[in-house]
Coordinates of C-alpha atoms in Angstrom, one line a residue:
X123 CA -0.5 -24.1 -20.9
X124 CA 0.8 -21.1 -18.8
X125 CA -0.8 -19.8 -15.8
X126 CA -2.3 -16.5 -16.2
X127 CA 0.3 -13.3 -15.4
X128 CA 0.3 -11.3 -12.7
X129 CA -1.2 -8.6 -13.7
X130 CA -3.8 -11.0 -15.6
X131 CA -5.7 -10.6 -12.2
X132 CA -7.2 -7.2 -13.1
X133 CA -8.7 -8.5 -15.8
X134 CA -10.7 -11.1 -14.2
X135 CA -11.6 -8.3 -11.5
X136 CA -12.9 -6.7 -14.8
X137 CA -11.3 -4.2 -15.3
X138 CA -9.2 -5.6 -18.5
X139 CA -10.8 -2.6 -21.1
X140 CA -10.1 0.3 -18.9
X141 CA -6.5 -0.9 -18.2
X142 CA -5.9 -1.5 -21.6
X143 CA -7.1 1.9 -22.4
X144 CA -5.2 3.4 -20.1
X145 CA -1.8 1.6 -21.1
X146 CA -2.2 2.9 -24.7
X147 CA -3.1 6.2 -23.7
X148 CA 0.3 6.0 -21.9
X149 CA 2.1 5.3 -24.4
X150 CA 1.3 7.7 -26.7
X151 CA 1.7 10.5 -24.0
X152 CA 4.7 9.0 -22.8
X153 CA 6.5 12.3 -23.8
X154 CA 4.8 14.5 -21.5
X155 CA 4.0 12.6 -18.2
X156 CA 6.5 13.1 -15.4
X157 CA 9.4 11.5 -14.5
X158 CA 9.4 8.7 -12.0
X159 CA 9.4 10.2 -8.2
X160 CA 7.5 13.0 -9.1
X161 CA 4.0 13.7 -8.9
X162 CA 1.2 14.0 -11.8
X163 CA -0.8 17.4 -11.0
X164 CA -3.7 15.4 -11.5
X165 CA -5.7 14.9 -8.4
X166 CA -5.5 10.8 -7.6
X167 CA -9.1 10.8 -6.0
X168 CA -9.9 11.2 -10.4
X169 CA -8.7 7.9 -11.2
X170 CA -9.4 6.6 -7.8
X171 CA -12.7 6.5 -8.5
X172 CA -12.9 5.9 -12.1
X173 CA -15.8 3.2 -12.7
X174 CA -13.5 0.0 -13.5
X175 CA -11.2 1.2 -10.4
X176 CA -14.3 1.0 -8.1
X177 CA -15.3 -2.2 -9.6
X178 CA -11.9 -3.9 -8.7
X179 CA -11.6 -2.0 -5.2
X180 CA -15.3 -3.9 -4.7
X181 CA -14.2 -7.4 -6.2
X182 CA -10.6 -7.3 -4.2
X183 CA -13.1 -6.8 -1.2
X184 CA -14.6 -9.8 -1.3
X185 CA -12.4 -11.7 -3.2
X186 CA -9.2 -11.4 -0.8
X187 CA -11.5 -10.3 2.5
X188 CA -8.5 -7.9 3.2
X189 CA -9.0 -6.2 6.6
X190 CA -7.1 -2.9 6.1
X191 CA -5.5 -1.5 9.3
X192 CA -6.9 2.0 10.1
X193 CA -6.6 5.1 12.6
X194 CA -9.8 6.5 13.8
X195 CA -9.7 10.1 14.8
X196 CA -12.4 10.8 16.9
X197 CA -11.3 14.5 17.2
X198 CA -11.6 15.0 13.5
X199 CA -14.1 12.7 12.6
X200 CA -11.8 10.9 10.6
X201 CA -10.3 8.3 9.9
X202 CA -6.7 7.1 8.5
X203 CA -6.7 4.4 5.8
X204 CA -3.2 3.0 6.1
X205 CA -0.5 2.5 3.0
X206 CA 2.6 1.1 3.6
X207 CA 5.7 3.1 2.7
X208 CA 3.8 6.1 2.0
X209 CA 4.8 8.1 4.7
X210 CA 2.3 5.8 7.2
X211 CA 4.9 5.6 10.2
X212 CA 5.4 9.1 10.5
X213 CA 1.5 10.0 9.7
X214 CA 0.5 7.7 12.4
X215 CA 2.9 9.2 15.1
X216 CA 2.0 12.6 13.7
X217 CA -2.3 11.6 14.4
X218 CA -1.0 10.1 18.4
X219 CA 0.8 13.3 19.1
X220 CA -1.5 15.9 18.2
X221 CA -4.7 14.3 17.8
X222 CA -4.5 11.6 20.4
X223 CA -5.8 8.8 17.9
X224 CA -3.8 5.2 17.7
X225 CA -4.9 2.3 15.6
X226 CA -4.1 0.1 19.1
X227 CA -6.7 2.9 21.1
X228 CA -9.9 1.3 22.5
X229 CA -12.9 3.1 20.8
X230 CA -15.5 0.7 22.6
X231 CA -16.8 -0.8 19.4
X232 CA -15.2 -4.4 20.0
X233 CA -17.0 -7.0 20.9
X234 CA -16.0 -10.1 18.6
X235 CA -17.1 -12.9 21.1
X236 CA -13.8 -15.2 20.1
X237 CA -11.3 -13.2 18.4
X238 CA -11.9 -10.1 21.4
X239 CA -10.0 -6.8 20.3
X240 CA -7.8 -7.0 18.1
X241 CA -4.1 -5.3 18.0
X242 CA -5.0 -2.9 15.8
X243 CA -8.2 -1.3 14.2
X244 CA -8.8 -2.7 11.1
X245 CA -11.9 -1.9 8.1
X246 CA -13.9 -4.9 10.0
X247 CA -14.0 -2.9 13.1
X248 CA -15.7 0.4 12.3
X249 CA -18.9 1.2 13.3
X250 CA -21.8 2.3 10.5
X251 CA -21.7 5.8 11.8
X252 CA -18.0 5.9 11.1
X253 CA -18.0 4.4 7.6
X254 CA -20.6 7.0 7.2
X255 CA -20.1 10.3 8.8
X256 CA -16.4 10.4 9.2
X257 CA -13.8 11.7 6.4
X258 CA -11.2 8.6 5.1
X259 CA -8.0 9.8 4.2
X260 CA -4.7 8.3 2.7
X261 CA -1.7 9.0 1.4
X262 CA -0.2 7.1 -1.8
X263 CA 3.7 7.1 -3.1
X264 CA 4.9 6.3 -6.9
X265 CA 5.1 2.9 -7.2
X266 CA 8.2 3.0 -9.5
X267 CA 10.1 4.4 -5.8
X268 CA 8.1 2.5 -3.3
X269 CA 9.1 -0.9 -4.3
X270 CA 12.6 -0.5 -3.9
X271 CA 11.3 1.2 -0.4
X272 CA 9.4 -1.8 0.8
X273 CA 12.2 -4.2 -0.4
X274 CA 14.2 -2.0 2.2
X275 CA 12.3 -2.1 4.5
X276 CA 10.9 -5.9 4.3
X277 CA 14.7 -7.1 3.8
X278 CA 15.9 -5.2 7.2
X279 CA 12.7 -6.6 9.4
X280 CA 14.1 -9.3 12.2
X281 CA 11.1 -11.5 10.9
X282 CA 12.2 -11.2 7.0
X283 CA 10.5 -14.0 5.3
X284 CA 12.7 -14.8 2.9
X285 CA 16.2 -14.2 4.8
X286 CA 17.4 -17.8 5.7
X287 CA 21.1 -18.7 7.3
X288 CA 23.3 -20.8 5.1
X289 CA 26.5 -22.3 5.9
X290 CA 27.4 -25.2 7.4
X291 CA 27.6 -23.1 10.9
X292 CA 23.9 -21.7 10.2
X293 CA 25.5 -18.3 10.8
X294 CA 25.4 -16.9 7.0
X295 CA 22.5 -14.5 6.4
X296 CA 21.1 -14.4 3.1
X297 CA 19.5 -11.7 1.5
X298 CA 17.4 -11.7 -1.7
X299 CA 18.9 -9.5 -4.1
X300 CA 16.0 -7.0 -6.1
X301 CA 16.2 -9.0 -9.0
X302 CA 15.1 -12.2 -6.9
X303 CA 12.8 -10.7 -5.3
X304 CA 10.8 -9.6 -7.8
X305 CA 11.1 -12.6 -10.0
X306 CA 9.4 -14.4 -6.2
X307 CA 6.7 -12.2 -6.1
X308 CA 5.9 -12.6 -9.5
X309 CA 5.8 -16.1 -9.3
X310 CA 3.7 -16.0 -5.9
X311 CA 1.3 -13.8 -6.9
X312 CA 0.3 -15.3 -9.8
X313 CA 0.1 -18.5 -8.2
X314 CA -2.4 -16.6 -5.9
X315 CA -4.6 -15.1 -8.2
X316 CA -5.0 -17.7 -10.6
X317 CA -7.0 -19.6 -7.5
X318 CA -9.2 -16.8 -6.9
X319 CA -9.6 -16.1 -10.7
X320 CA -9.8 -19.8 -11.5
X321 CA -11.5 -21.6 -9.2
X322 CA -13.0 -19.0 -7.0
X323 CA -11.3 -19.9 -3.7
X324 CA -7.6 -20.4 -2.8
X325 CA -6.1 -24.1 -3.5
X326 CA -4.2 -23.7 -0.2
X327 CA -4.4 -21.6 2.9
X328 CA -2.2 -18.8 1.3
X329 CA -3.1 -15.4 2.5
X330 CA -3.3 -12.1 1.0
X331 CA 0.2 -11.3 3.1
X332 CA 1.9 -14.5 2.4
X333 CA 1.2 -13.8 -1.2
X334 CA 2.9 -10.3 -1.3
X335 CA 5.3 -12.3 0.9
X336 CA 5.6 -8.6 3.3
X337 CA 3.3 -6.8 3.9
X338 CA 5.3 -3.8 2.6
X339 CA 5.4 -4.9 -0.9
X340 CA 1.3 -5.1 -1.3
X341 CA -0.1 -2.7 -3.7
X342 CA -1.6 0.6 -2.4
X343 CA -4.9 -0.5 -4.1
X344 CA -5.2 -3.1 -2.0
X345 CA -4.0 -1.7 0.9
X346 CA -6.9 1.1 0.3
X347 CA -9.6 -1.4 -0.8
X348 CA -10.0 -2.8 3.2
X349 CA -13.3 -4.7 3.9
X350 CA -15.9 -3.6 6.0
X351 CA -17.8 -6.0 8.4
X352 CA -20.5 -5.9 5.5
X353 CA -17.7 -6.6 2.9
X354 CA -17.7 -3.6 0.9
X355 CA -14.4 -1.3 0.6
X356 CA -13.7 1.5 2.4
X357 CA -15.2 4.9 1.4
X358 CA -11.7 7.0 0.2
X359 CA -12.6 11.1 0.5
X360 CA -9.0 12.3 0.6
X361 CA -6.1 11.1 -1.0
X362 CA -2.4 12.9 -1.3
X363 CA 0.9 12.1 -2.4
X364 CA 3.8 11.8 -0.7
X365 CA 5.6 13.9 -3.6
X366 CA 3.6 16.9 -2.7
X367 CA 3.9 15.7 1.1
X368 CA 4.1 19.4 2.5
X369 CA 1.1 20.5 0.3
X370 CA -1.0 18.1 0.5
X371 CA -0.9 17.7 4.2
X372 CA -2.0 21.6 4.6
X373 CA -5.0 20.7 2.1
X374 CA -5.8 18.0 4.0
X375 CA -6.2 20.0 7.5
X376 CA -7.8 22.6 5.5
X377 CA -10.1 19.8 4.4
X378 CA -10.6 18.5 8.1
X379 CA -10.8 21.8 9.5
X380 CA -7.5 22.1 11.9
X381 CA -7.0 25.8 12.2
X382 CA -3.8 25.4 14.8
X383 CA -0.6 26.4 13.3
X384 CA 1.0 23.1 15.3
X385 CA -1.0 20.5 14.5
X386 CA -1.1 21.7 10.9
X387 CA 2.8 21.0 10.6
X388 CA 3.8 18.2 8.1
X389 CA 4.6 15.2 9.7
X390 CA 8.3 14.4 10.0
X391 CA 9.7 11.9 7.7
X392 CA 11.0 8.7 9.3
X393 CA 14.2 6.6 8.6
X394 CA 14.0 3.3 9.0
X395 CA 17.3 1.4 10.5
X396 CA 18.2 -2.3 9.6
X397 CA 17.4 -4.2 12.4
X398 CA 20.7 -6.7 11.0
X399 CA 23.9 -4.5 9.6
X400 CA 25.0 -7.3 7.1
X401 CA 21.4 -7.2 5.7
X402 CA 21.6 -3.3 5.6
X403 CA 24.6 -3.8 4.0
X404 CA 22.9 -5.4 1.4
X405 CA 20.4 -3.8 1.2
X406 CA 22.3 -0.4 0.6
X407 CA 24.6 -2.0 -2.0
X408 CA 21.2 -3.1 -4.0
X409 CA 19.4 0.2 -3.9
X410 CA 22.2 2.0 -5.3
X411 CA 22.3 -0.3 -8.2
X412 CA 20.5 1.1 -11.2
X413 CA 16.8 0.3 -12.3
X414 CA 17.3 -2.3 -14.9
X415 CA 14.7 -3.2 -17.6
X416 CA 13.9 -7.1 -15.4
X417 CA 12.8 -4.6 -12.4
X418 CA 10.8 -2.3 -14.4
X419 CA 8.7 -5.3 -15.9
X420 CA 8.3 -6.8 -12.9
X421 CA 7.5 -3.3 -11.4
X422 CA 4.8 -2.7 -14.0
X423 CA 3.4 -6.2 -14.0
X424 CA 3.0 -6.0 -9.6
X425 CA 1.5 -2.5 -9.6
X426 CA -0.3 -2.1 -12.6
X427 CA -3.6 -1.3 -10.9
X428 CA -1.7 1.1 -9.1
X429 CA -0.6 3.1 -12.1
X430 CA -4.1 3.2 -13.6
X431 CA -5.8 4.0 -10.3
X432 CA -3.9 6.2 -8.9
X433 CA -2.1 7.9 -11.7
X434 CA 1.0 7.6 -11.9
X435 CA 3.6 6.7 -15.4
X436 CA 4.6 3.3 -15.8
X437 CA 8.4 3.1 -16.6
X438 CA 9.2 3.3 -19.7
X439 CA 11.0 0.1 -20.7

């Protein structure tokens, strides 16, 4: 018979009843949530924690091993838990110009007698005192906007996965359209979690990144549910949204206790360029197409523990 779905995988991280809650309550209230793009006054951290939410952020843990990349901020006693496309580029310039703080700084904790230091901090590296004294902050984006984002931004890397030349001179670049690459990640992902769900280990060396395919299209929960060296997620004491970007970031500094009017500022946004023009072509020809009902589905189906977790509508199909 058929595999299970994509979004199958929630339910064997158990959180199948609160999901399916959720999705009705959705679509009854349809009619009054907001538009896609725009932010839901209620606070994320409220469906963040939400008991079934904290049970899948635990089981995607250990399940997937996922060693988020971080920013510790020793100046703030914080620490930056890092989402793709959610304004993370111009956050973590924004922490290295006013607060010193890289993920690629030196903190003294590293001392992994083969693997040395690695590139960047990661959940693995931080220290008890951290995971327990220091505020962990993120920032999360609607997912209905952010795929189209990372499909940007993963179609315009040098490195892009699935970008091959065809031609008989090897000089023609292909570039997935967004229908095919949503219809890949489906596949992949399901392929992926049926392993872990079915058998309780992966059937080949696949990894968490190879399975999103980029590591631009992985969902914010699982960016957000990093392990720690004792294989328990992340503590999460802040979250914004990059819809109320301006707002949020003053709350957060008012959280953190940064009185000066310059490091206060909100972070810059940043562009991204196309590393290769006849991909950003592409690329730009796609994104102004508009959101068909394949894209929603397949948007829904990818990032439905982001919708029930961090709040935001599903698109209505």
């Amino acid at each position: 018979g058929a595999g299970p779905t994509v979004s199958s995988r929630l339910s064997a991280l158990g959180a199948a009843a609160f999901l399916d809650s959720k999705h009705d309550a959705h679509d009854a209230h349809l009619a009054r949530l907001p538009a896609a793009g725009t932010a839901p006054a209620i606070d994320p951290l409220v469906t963040f924690h939400a008991p079934a939410c904290a049970v899948m952020r635990a089981r995607l843990a250990r399940a997937t091993n996922h060693d988020g990349d971080v920013v510790v901020v020793p100046e703030l006693r914080a620490v930056y838990v890092d989402n793709v496309k959610a304004a993370s580029e111009a956050i973590r310039s924004t922490l290295a110009d006013r607060f010193h703080a890289s993920w690629s700084s030196d903190l003294g904790q590293y001392a992994h007698p083969i693997r040395g230091r690695p590139a960047r901090t990661t959940t693995s590296y931080l220290t008890p005192d951290m995971i327990a004294n220091y505020t962990f902050f993120t920032f999360v984006r609607d997912p209905n906007t952010r795929f189209r984002s990372s499909y940007a931004q993963a179609m315009c890397r040098e490195r892009c996965t699935l970008c091959t030349a065809r031609g008989g001179d090897g000089t023609t670049v292909f570039t997935p359209t967004l229908p095919e690459m949503a219809a890949f990640l489906t596949g992949r992902l399901a392929q992926f979690y049926r392993d872990l769900t079915l058998s309780g280990a992966r059937a080949d060396e696949m990894s968490v990144q190879d399975a999103w395919v980029d590591e631009h299209f992985e969902s914010q929960m699982l960016r957000l549910s990093g392990a720690t060296a004792a294989g328990s997620p992340v503590p999460i004491h802040f979250i914004g949204r990059v819809e109320n970007f301006e707002h949020d970031w003053g709350a957060l500094m008012d959280h953190l206790g940064v009185a000066d009017p310059q490091q206060r500022r909100a972070p810059p946004q940043t562009e991204h360029g196309c590393d290769i023009p006849a991909r950003g072509a592409i690329v730009r020809r796609q994104q102004a197409t508009p959101v068909t009902t394949q894209e929603k589905v397949a948007v829904t189906s990818l990032y439905r523990d982001d919708f029930a977790c961090l709040g935001y509508p599903q698109p209505h199909v």
